[in-house]
Short mmCIF file of C-alpha atoms in Angstrom, two decimals:
data_model
loop_
_atom_site.label_atom_id
_atom_site.label_comp_id
_atom_site.label_asym_id
_atom_site.label_seq_id
_atom_site.Cartn_x
_atom_site.Cartn_y
_atom_site.Cartn_z
CA MET A 22 122.25 101.21 -118.26
CA ILE A 23 118.53 101.05 -117.84
CA ASP A 24 115.86 102.51 -120.22
CA VAL A 25 113.35 103.86 -117.59
CA ILE A 26 112.86 103.69 -114.08
CA VAL A 27 109.86 104.11 -112.65
CA VAL A 28 109.85 105.98 -109.31
CA GLY A 29 106.40 104.84 -107.54
CA GLY A 30 104.48 101.34 -107.66
CA GLY A 31 100.77 102.38 -107.83
CA PRO A 32 98.31 102.18 -110.58
CA THR A 33 99.91 105.12 -112.67
CA GLY A 34 103.36 103.69 -112.25
CA MET A 35 102.36 100.05 -113.04
CA MET A 36 100.09 101.11 -116.41
CA LEU A 37 103.03 103.64 -117.37
CA ALA A 38 105.47 99.96 -117.11
CA GLY A 39 103.57 97.82 -118.56
CA GLU A 40 102.97 100.58 -121.61
CA LEU A 41 106.32 100.39 -122.33
CA ARG A 42 107.31 96.85 -122.09
CA LEU A 43 104.20 96.65 -124.50
CA HIS A 44 107.47 98.57 -126.93
CA GLY A 45 109.86 96.66 -125.60
CA VAL A 46 111.61 99.03 -123.15
CA ASP A 47 113.66 97.93 -120.34
CA VAL A 48 111.47 99.00 -116.98
CA LEU A 49 112.53 98.99 -113.36
CA VAL A 50 109.79 100.35 -111.04
CA LEU A 51 111.27 101.34 -107.65
CA GLU A 52 108.08 101.10 -104.32
CA LYS A 53 109.22 102.61 -101.02
CA ASP A 54 106.72 100.27 -99.38
CA ALA A 55 107.99 96.76 -99.12
CA GLU A 56 103.82 95.30 -98.86
CA PRO A 57 100.94 96.67 -101.62
CA ALA A 58 98.58 99.42 -99.59
CA GLY A 59 95.40 97.75 -98.08
CA TYR A 60 93.43 100.25 -98.12
CA VAL A 61 90.84 101.64 -100.91
CA ARG A 62 91.43 104.95 -101.64
CA SER A 63 89.52 104.66 -104.98
CA LEU A 64 86.74 103.13 -105.94
CA GLY A 65 86.36 102.41 -109.44
CA LEU A 66 87.02 103.42 -112.97
CA HIS A 67 85.19 105.63 -115.09
CA VAL A 68 84.48 105.12 -118.40
CA ARG A 69 87.79 106.22 -120.28
CA SER A 70 90.58 104.33 -118.03
CA ILE A 71 87.52 101.64 -118.57
CA GLU A 72 88.27 101.46 -122.35
CA VAL A 73 91.83 102.37 -121.86
CA MET A 74 91.41 98.45 -119.86
CA ASP A 75 90.06 97.43 -123.20
CA GLN A 76 92.24 98.68 -125.50
CA ARG A 77 95.25 96.73 -124.05
CA GLY A 78 93.24 93.28 -124.00
CA LEU A 79 92.56 94.09 -120.05
CA LEU A 80 89.32 94.78 -119.61
CA GLU A 81 88.41 91.06 -118.56
CA ARG A 82 90.50 90.96 -115.99
CA PHE A 83 88.67 93.81 -114.29
CA LEU A 84 84.80 93.13 -115.33
CA SER A 85 85.65 89.62 -113.07
CA HIS A 86 86.61 91.76 -109.97
CA GLY A 87 84.57 94.64 -110.59
CA LYS A 88 81.06 95.73 -110.24
CA LYS A 89 78.86 97.20 -112.91
CA TYR A 90 77.04 100.62 -112.10
CA PRO A 91 74.82 103.17 -114.00
CA VAL A 92 76.64 106.41 -115.18
CA GLY A 93 75.26 109.42 -113.27
CA GLY A 94 75.88 111.38 -110.42
CA PHE A 95 79.51 112.15 -110.19
CA PHE A 96 79.39 115.69 -110.61
CA ALA A 97 78.94 117.30 -106.58
CA ALA A 98 77.13 113.86 -105.50
CA ILE A 99 74.38 115.73 -108.10
CA THR A 100 71.60 113.13 -108.78
CA THR A 101 71.09 112.44 -112.47
CA PRO A 102 69.65 109.00 -114.87
CA PRO A 103 72.80 108.22 -117.21
CA PRO A 104 72.44 110.79 -121.02
CA GLU A 105 71.30 109.47 -123.92
CA ARG A 106 73.85 108.95 -126.75
CA LEU A 107 76.62 108.59 -124.89
CA ASP A 108 79.93 108.59 -127.04
CA THR A 109 81.02 105.03 -125.85
CA ALA A 110 80.85 101.62 -125.74
CA HIS A 111 81.17 101.59 -121.99
CA GLY A 112 78.30 103.02 -120.15
CA TYR A 113 79.27 102.20 -117.15
CA VAL A 114 81.43 102.71 -114.13
CA LEU A 115 83.22 99.78 -112.58
CA GLY A 116 83.07 99.54 -109.24
CA ILE A 117 86.47 98.01 -108.28
CA PRO A 118 88.80 98.25 -105.09
CA GLN A 119 91.86 100.57 -105.58
CA PRO A 120 93.92 97.24 -103.99
CA VAL A 121 92.62 95.38 -106.80
CA THR A 122 93.45 97.88 -109.52
CA ASP A 123 96.34 97.95 -108.33
CA ARG A 124 97.30 94.50 -108.28
CA LEU A 125 96.32 93.92 -111.71
CA LEU A 126 98.03 95.90 -113.25
CA ALA A 127 100.88 95.19 -111.12
CA GLU A 128 100.48 92.04 -112.70
CA ARG A 129 100.29 92.83 -116.22
CA ALA A 130 103.49 94.57 -115.82
CA ALA A 131 105.56 92.19 -114.78
CA GLU A 132 103.81 89.74 -117.00
CA LEU A 133 105.36 91.80 -119.45
CA GLY A 134 108.99 92.08 -118.06
CA ALA A 135 108.73 94.93 -116.29
CA GLU A 136 111.43 94.91 -112.64
CA ILE A 137 109.72 95.98 -109.76
CA ARG A 138 111.80 96.65 -106.34
CA ARG A 139 109.73 96.95 -103.68
CA GLY A 140 111.31 98.39 -99.79
CA CYS A 141 112.98 100.74 -102.16
CA GLU A 142 112.79 104.27 -101.78
CA VAL A 143 114.50 106.52 -104.01
CA THR A 144 116.28 109.21 -101.67
CA GLY A 145 118.65 110.91 -104.56
CA LEU A 146 118.74 111.77 -108.15
CA SER A 147 120.89 113.84 -110.29
CA GLN A 148 120.84 114.02 -114.42
CA ASP A 149 123.26 114.91 -117.00
CA GLU A 150 123.01 115.23 -121.22
CA ASP A 151 123.20 111.18 -120.85
CA GLY A 152 121.10 109.93 -118.65
CA VAL A 153 119.85 109.96 -114.92
CA THR A 154 121.55 108.75 -111.55
CA VAL A 155 118.95 107.03 -109.03
CA GLU A 156 120.15 106.90 -105.28
CA PRO A 157 118.53 104.97 -103.34
CA ALA A 158 117.76 105.04 -99.49
CA ALA A 159 120.98 103.55 -97.28
CA GLY A 160 120.40 99.89 -97.59
CA ALA A 161 118.09 99.71 -100.42
CA GLY A 162 121.38 98.76 -103.14
CA THR A 163 123.60 100.96 -105.10
CA ARG A 164 123.33 104.01 -107.15
CA LEU A 165 121.10 103.32 -110.02
CA ARG A 166 121.46 104.72 -114.19
CA SER A 167 119.54 105.25 -116.38
CA ARG A 168 118.11 107.01 -119.60
CA TYR A 169 114.70 108.56 -118.21
CA VAL A 170 113.44 108.89 -114.81
CA VAL A 171 109.25 109.07 -114.18
CA GLY A 172 107.70 109.80 -110.92
CA CYS A 173 104.79 108.65 -110.13
CA ASP A 174 105.74 109.01 -106.56
CA GLY A 175 102.82 110.41 -105.30
CA GLY A 176 101.44 113.86 -103.67
CA ARG A 177 104.66 114.29 -101.78
CA SER A 178 106.58 113.21 -105.30
CA THR A 179 110.13 112.82 -103.50
CA VAL A 180 110.64 113.18 -107.80
CA ARG A 181 109.38 116.45 -107.42
CA ARG A 182 111.14 117.63 -105.01
CA LEU A 183 114.59 116.98 -105.83
CA LEU A 184 113.26 118.25 -109.50
CA GLY A 185 112.52 121.49 -108.08
CA VAL A 186 109.56 121.80 -109.82
CA GLY A 187 107.08 123.68 -108.61
CA PHE A 188 103.40 122.42 -107.79
CA PRO A 189 101.36 126.23 -107.20
CA GLY A 190 98.32 125.71 -105.61
CA GLU A 191 95.63 125.87 -102.53
CA PRO A 192 96.65 124.10 -99.50
CA SER A 193 93.62 122.35 -97.52
CA ARG A 194 90.81 123.88 -96.18
CA VAL A 195 88.97 121.54 -95.17
CA GLU A 196 89.60 117.99 -94.05
CA THR A 197 87.45 114.74 -94.22
CA LEU A 198 88.40 111.17 -92.57
CA LEU A 199 88.08 107.89 -93.69
CA GLY A 200 88.39 104.54 -92.65
CA GLU A 201 86.92 100.95 -92.37
CA MET A 202 85.27 99.22 -89.70
CA GLU A 203 82.88 97.60 -87.87
CA VAL A 204 79.53 99.03 -86.76
CA THR A 205 77.24 98.09 -83.67
CA GLU A 206 74.32 99.81 -84.65
CA ALA A 207 71.41 97.84 -86.42
CA PRO A 208 71.68 98.25 -90.34
CA GLU A 209 68.25 100.13 -90.00
CA LYS A 210 69.06 103.10 -87.96
CA VAL A 211 72.46 103.37 -90.03
CA ALA A 212 71.03 103.93 -92.85
CA ALA A 213 68.54 106.24 -91.80
CA VAL A 214 70.40 108.35 -90.14
CA VAL A 215 73.14 108.94 -93.59
CA ALA A 216 70.28 109.81 -95.52
CA GLU A 217 69.37 112.30 -92.77
CA VAL A 218 72.74 113.90 -92.56
CA ARG A 219 73.36 113.47 -95.99
CA LYS A 220 70.94 115.92 -97.07
CA THR A 221 73.30 118.24 -95.64
CA GLN A 222 76.45 117.32 -95.30
CA LEU A 223 77.45 115.48 -98.46
CA ARG A 224 80.88 114.73 -97.36
CA PHE A 225 79.56 111.99 -94.48
CA GLY A 226 78.89 108.27 -95.12
CA VAL A 227 78.86 104.98 -93.19
CA GLY A 228 77.89 101.95 -95.00
CA PRO A 229 78.75 98.21 -95.57
CA PHE A 230 81.86 97.45 -97.00
CA GLY A 231 82.04 93.97 -98.55
CA ASP A 232 80.22 91.17 -96.91
CA ASP A 233 82.21 90.76 -93.64
CA GLY A 234 80.18 92.95 -91.65
CA VAL A 235 83.53 96.00 -92.54
CA HIS A 236 81.97 99.43 -92.85
CA ARG A 237 83.67 102.08 -95.10
CA VAL A 238 83.16 105.33 -93.25
CA VAL A 239 83.29 108.97 -94.30
CA VAL A 240 82.93 111.95 -91.70
CA PRO A 241 84.37 115.76 -91.98
CA ALA A 242 86.91 116.52 -89.26
CA GLU A 243 87.10 119.34 -86.57
CA GLY A 244 90.28 121.73 -88.53
CA VAL A 245 93.36 120.62 -90.50
CA ALA A 246 95.77 118.86 -88.97
CA GLU A 247 99.40 119.80 -89.23
CA ASP A 248 100.48 116.68 -90.12
CA ARG A 249 97.91 114.59 -92.24
CA THR A 250 100.69 111.63 -92.52
CA VAL A 251 99.86 110.83 -88.75
CA PRO A 252 95.94 109.20 -89.01
CA PRO A 253 93.20 109.89 -86.65
CA THR A 254 92.50 107.69 -83.75
CA LEU A 255 89.42 106.14 -83.69
CA GLU A 256 88.41 108.42 -80.49
CA GLU A 257 88.25 110.57 -82.99
CA PHE A 258 86.21 108.98 -85.73
CA LYS A 259 83.87 108.62 -82.92
CA ARG A 260 83.45 112.34 -81.47
CA ARG A 261 83.02 113.51 -85.16
CA LEU A 262 80.38 110.92 -85.73
CA ARG A 263 78.53 111.95 -82.63
CA ALA A 264 79.19 115.85 -83.46
CA VAL A 265 78.34 115.48 -87.14
CA ALA A 266 75.07 112.76 -86.68
CA GLY A 267 74.58 112.39 -83.34
CA THR A 268 75.65 108.98 -83.09
CA ASP A 269 78.57 107.07 -83.03
CA PHE A 270 77.22 103.81 -84.54
CA GLY A 271 79.18 102.20 -82.46
CA VAL A 272 82.28 101.54 -84.65
CA HIS A 273 84.72 99.07 -83.53
CA SER A 274 87.49 97.04 -84.62
CA PRO A 275 89.20 99.50 -87.30
CA ARG A 276 91.08 97.93 -90.44
CA TRP A 277 92.68 100.93 -91.20
CA LEU A 278 92.26 105.25 -90.38
CA SER A 279 93.51 107.66 -92.68
CA ARG A 280 92.62 112.03 -93.12
CA PHE A 281 92.69 112.98 -96.24
CA GLY A 282 92.26 117.28 -97.45
CA ASP A 283 91.17 119.31 -100.33
CA ALA A 284 94.70 120.90 -101.54
CA THR A 285 94.80 121.66 -104.75
CA ARG A 286 98.11 121.67 -106.76
CA LEU A 287 99.77 121.40 -110.27
CA ALA A 288 103.27 120.96 -111.22
CA GLU A 289 104.66 123.86 -113.04
CA ARG A 290 106.13 121.11 -115.28
CA TYR A 291 105.27 117.68 -116.63
CA ARG A 292 108.90 117.15 -117.90
CA SER A 293 112.47 118.49 -116.86
CA GLY A 294 115.69 116.75 -118.55
CA ARG A 295 115.42 113.24 -118.60
CA VAL A 296 112.83 113.39 -115.89
CA LEU A 297 109.08 112.91 -116.08
CA LEU A 298 106.04 113.39 -113.65
CA ALA A 299 102.71 111.46 -113.96
CA GLY A 300 99.44 111.07 -111.53
CA ASP A 301 99.75 112.57 -108.29
CA ALA A 302 103.33 113.49 -108.33
CA ALA A 303 102.28 115.82 -111.64
CA HIS A 304 98.25 117.29 -109.87
CA VAL A 305 96.81 117.10 -106.35
CA HIS A 306 92.68 117.95 -105.82
CA PRO A 307 89.63 116.64 -104.11
CA PRO A 308 88.58 113.56 -104.31
CA THR A 309 84.82 114.40 -105.67
CA GLY A 310 83.78 112.72 -108.86
CA GLY A 311 86.49 110.28 -107.92
CA GLN A 312 88.85 111.17 -110.99
CA GLY A 313 92.36 111.14 -109.21
CA LEU A 314 92.98 107.13 -109.86
CA ASN A 315 91.83 107.56 -113.65
CA LEU A 316 93.60 111.05 -114.46
CA GLY A 317 96.87 108.89 -113.37
CA ILE A 318 95.81 106.15 -115.24
CA GLN A 319 95.73 108.46 -118.78
CA ASP A 320 98.77 109.93 -117.65
CA ALA A 321 100.74 106.91 -118.21
CA PHE A 322 98.64 106.22 -120.99
CA ASN A 323 99.54 108.84 -122.44
CA LEU A 324 103.37 108.99 -121.57
CA GLY A 325 104.20 105.20 -122.42
CA TRP A 326 104.47 105.07 -126.05
CA LYS A 327 106.05 108.38 -126.40
CA LEU A 328 108.70 107.55 -123.58
CA ALA A 329 109.10 104.31 -125.71
CA ALA A 330 109.33 105.78 -128.70
CA GLU A 331 111.85 108.23 -127.87
CA VAL A 332 113.97 105.40 -126.38
CA GLY A 333 113.52 103.22 -129.41
CA GLY A 334 114.97 106.51 -131.25
CA TRP A 335 112.30 106.70 -133.62
CA ALA A 336 110.52 110.05 -132.14
CA PRO A 337 109.59 112.45 -134.23
CA GLU A 338 110.52 115.80 -132.76
CA GLY A 339 108.74 117.45 -129.56
CA LEU A 340 106.50 114.31 -129.07
CA LEU A 341 107.58 113.92 -126.12
CA ASP A 342 106.99 117.53 -124.74
CA SER A 343 103.36 116.68 -126.31
CA TYR A 344 102.98 114.53 -123.36
CA HIS A 345 103.30 118.13 -121.20
CA CYS A 346 101.44 120.22 -123.52
CA GLU A 347 98.58 117.60 -123.63
CA ARG A 348 97.91 116.54 -120.11
CA HIS A 349 98.63 119.98 -118.72
CA PRO A 350 95.78 121.17 -119.55
CA VAL A 351 93.79 118.25 -118.60
CA ALA A 352 94.82 118.15 -114.91
CA ALA A 353 93.70 121.71 -115.00
CA ASP A 354 90.45 121.18 -116.09
CA VAL A 355 90.24 118.73 -113.57
CA LEU A 356 91.56 120.81 -110.51
CA ASP A 357 88.64 123.29 -111.28
CA ASN A 358 85.96 121.25 -111.74
CA THR A 359 86.68 119.93 -108.11
CA ARG A 360 87.01 122.96 -106.57
CA ALA A 361 83.65 123.98 -107.94
CA GLN A 362 82.00 120.45 -106.53
CA MET A 363 83.56 121.02 -103.33
CA GLU A 364 81.95 124.75 -103.50
CA LEU A 365 78.74 122.93 -104.10
CA MET A 366 78.76 120.42 -101.26
CA SER A 367 79.42 123.61 -98.87
CA THR A 368 76.63 123.54 -96.17
CA GLU A 369 76.52 127.55 -96.36
CA PRO A 370 73.38 129.12 -97.62
CA GLY A 371 74.86 130.84 -100.79
CA ALA A 372 76.69 127.85 -102.08
CA ARG A 373 73.49 125.84 -101.64
CA ALA A 374 71.16 128.46 -103.21
CA VAL A 375 74.20 127.90 -106.09
CA ARG A 376 73.80 123.82 -105.58
CA ARG A 377 69.83 123.47 -106.06
CA LEU A 378 69.98 126.08 -109.17
CA VAL A 379 72.97 123.98 -110.68
CA SER A 380 70.86 120.29 -109.68
CA GLN A 381 67.91 122.12 -111.97
CA LEU A 382 70.09 122.75 -115.01
CA ALA A 383 71.55 118.91 -114.95
CA GLY A 384 68.21 118.28 -115.31
CA PHE A 385 68.77 118.55 -118.85
CA ASP A 386 69.94 116.09 -120.90
CA GLU A 387 72.62 118.24 -122.60
CA VAL A 388 73.99 119.65 -119.51
CA ASN A 389 73.53 116.23 -117.98
CA ARG A 390 76.16 114.61 -120.72
CA TYR A 391 78.24 117.73 -120.61
CA LEU A 392 79.48 117.20 -116.67
CA ILE A 393 79.66 113.34 -117.28
CA GLU A 394 81.75 113.71 -119.84
CA LYS A 395 84.03 115.88 -118.29
CA VAL A 396 84.70 113.30 -114.98
CA THR A 397 84.69 110.48 -116.60
CA ALA A 398 87.41 112.20 -119.50
CA LEU A 399 85.15 111.57 -122.65
CA GLY A 400 85.25 115.05 -123.69
CA VAL A 401 88.85 115.26 -123.61
CA ARG A 402 90.06 116.33 -126.81
CA TYR A 403 94.06 117.73 -127.75
CA ASP A 404 94.68 120.41 -129.79
CA PHE A 405 95.49 119.22 -133.32
CA GLY A 406 94.99 122.19 -134.92
CA GLU A 407 92.33 122.33 -137.55
CA GLY A 408 90.40 119.33 -138.92
CA HIS A 409 87.76 117.08 -138.75
CA GLU A 410 85.63 117.41 -135.95
CA LEU A 411 87.25 113.53 -134.45
CA LEU A 412 90.63 115.26 -134.55
CA GLY A 413 92.31 115.11 -131.31
CA ARG A 414 89.58 113.42 -129.77
CA ARG A 415 89.40 109.70 -128.44
CA MET A 416 87.59 106.79 -130.87
CA ARG A 417 85.23 105.04 -129.48
CA ASP A 418 84.78 101.19 -129.72
CA ILE A 419 83.40 100.68 -132.67
CA GLY A 420 82.49 97.25 -134.49
CA LEU A 421 84.32 96.52 -137.47
CA LYS A 422 83.06 93.55 -140.17
CA ARG A 423 86.03 91.72 -138.19
CA GLY A 424 85.70 92.63 -135.26
CA ARG A 425 85.85 95.11 -133.15
CA LEU A 426 87.94 98.14 -133.00
CA TYR A 427 89.79 98.14 -129.51
CA GLU A 428 90.82 94.89 -130.37
CA LEU A 429 93.46 96.22 -133.16
CA LEU A 430 95.18 98.21 -130.67
CA HIS A 431 96.45 95.70 -127.58
CA GLY A 432 99.91 95.97 -128.94
CA GLY A 433 100.01 99.43 -128.39
CA ARG A 434 100.84 100.14 -131.73
CA GLY A 435 99.25 102.94 -133.93
CA LEU A 436 96.30 102.38 -136.86
CA LEU A 437 95.61 103.06 -139.78
CA LEU A 438 91.52 101.87 -140.06
CA ASP A 439 91.14 102.00 -144.31
CA GLY A 440 87.72 101.38 -145.12
CA THR A 441 88.41 102.20 -148.88
CA GLY A 442 91.44 100.01 -149.43
CA ARG A 443 93.64 102.60 -151.35
CA LEU A 444 95.67 104.37 -148.53
CA SER A 445 99.36 102.61 -147.52
CA ALA A 446 101.66 103.43 -144.31
CA ALA A 447 104.03 102.33 -145.94
CA GLY A 448 107.45 103.48 -144.72
CA TRP A 449 105.81 103.40 -141.01
CA GLU A 450 104.79 99.52 -141.03
CA ASP A 451 107.22 98.99 -138.04
CA ARG A 452 104.80 101.72 -135.64
CA VAL A 453 101.60 101.55 -137.76
CA ASP A 454 99.24 98.70 -138.51
CA HIS A 455 97.49 99.17 -141.82
CA VAL A 456 94.04 97.22 -141.36
CA VAL A 457 91.86 97.25 -144.45
CA ASP A 458 87.90 97.21 -143.01
CA GLY A 459 84.91 98.89 -142.24
CA SER A 460 81.88 100.10 -139.97
CA GLU A 461 79.00 101.36 -140.04
CA GLU A 462 79.28 103.24 -136.97
CA LEU A 463 82.23 105.59 -138.55
CA ASP A 464 81.21 108.00 -141.47
CA VAL A 465 84.63 108.67 -142.38
CA PRO A 466 86.68 106.71 -145.23
CA ALA A 467 89.09 106.25 -142.49
CA VAL A 468 91.35 107.48 -139.43
CA LEU A 469 94.52 107.28 -138.32
CA LEU A 470 95.08 106.63 -134.30
CA ARG A 471 97.69 107.00 -132.51
CA PRO A 472 98.63 103.81 -129.43
CA ASP A 473 96.59 106.04 -127.55
CA GLY A 474 93.55 105.96 -129.40
CA HIS A 475 93.38 109.44 -130.33
CA VAL A 476 92.17 110.68 -134.04
CA VAL A 477 95.20 112.32 -135.55
CA TRP A 478 93.96 112.35 -139.32
CA ALA A 479 90.83 111.79 -140.90
CA GLY A 480 89.96 111.48 -144.61
CA GLU A 481 90.43 109.50 -147.77
CA ASP A 482 93.16 111.28 -149.44
CA GLN A 483 96.60 109.71 -149.80
CA ARG A 484 98.46 112.58 -150.34
CA GLU A 485 97.41 113.75 -147.09
CA LEU A 486 98.45 110.84 -144.72
CA PRO A 487 102.55 111.55 -144.91
CA GLY A 488 102.22 114.65 -142.97
CA PRO A 489 100.16 113.18 -139.91
CA LEU A 490 102.09 110.18 -140.31
CA ARG A 491 105.71 111.87 -139.74
CA ARG A 492 104.68 113.97 -137.12
CA TRP A 493 103.25 111.24 -134.48
CA PHE A 494 105.45 108.06 -136.02
CA GLY A 495 108.61 109.92 -136.80
CA ALA A 496 110.68 109.70 -140.69
CA PRO A 497 109.55 107.05 -142.72
CA ALA A 498 112.02 103.95 -142.78
CA GLY A 499 114.08 102.85 -145.09
#
C-alpha cells in the first residue's frame, strides 16, 4: 500500500510531494497530462512563498531563474511604493514563469524520491477505514491503494467531485482572454496605446514576454463563454483588441490562447476521511494580485508535515484536522480581497470613485503595508489561543550568531531556538531540533517553531514547554 497518492502534478501537488518525502513518506503523484504545461498563467512568487523556498533550501534555484521586483502595486493594480518596515528578509517579488516553478518543484520532489506518473488520469475513488482506492482511467493502469489521497487537481477537481464536497460561491460574471503571440505594431505605438487604455481598463495589457518578440496579451472578453475549456481563437483576440484598444496591434502566430473568469468558490471542507484537498481544488478566485499559485504552495507547506506525522504515527489528536481549521479561513480572506479588487478594477463610475478613495488611503504607509501583507500572506496569523504576540505568526528569517534561522529549517522538522541555553526538548529529539543560539533581532529568550516556521511558543520557562510540544509534536518518545 502506498502511503500517499497526490492527484495533480502542478505546483501544489509537487510542493506537497517534496514536503512528504522530507519525512520519508512513500508518495505517488498522478498527473493526467502527459507533458508539463508550457503556458504561463502565474508570473511569480510573493514574499511568503519566497520565504517557504528559503526555509527548504530551494531559494537559490529559484533566484537563478527569476528576477527580483519591488514589492508594491499588487492590490487592484493601485500604484504604491514599497512599504516601510515590511516584516521579512525578502522584501521583493520574484518574477518567474509558472512552467519554471512547476519544473523546479517537480525536480525537487523527484530528487527526494517521489514517483511521478504523467498521463494518468484519475476517474474513480473510494475509501474505507483502512485506506483509499484510486481508479485510473482505462488504459492508465490498475487500481491503486493508499493510506491517504490529496486532491491537487485544480478548480475542476475530479477528487473533489468524487468526494461530493460542496464548492459554493459565485460563477464568473466577467471573462478575460489571455495569450502569447507576436505583434507587428512598433513597440512605441504598443506602449502608448496600452498606457492610454489602462487609464480606464485595468484588465488590459500588451507587452513583450521574453526576448523572442512574443507578447503577452490580456484583454476583456465580450461575455462569459459557456465552456471555458474551449480556447478562444486568434480572430476573437483581434476583435476584442480592436473593440477595447482601437487596434489589434497586428497580432499573429500565437503560442497559446486561453480564457479565465472571475468565479469565486471555496470548498466546504478540506478533509473527508482519508482524502484531502489543496490548491485550486479547494479554492478558486480571480487572479487579481497574483495570489493563486502562492496560496496553493502555502497550502502544501501547511499540510505536508501534518500528513507526514499522521502517516508516521506520531501526530497528536487533531493535528491533521488543523489543516482545514488554519487554511480554510486564509483562503476565505483571499477570496474576499480578490472580490474587492475586482470591484475596484471595474469601469463603472461608482467603482472608479471608490478606487480613487482607496488609492488615496494607500498613500498612508500603514494602509499600504496592510494591503501588501494581505496579498503576500505576510499578515497570516493562525489562531493558537492567547499568548505572546508572535504566537501563530510565521517567524521571519533572522541572523543568528552562527548563520541564519531559515538554514535550520531545511529538514522540515520542528525547532526550539534557545537563546538561554537552559531549555530542553528531551523526548522529542526525533521531531524537534534544539539549537542553542541567539539573535539581536529576536526580542524573546526562546521560540518553538513548527516545521512550517510558525511560532507555537515564546518564553524562557521550561515548565511551559511540554504543553506546546505535546500539542504539535505528539507524545514524547520512550
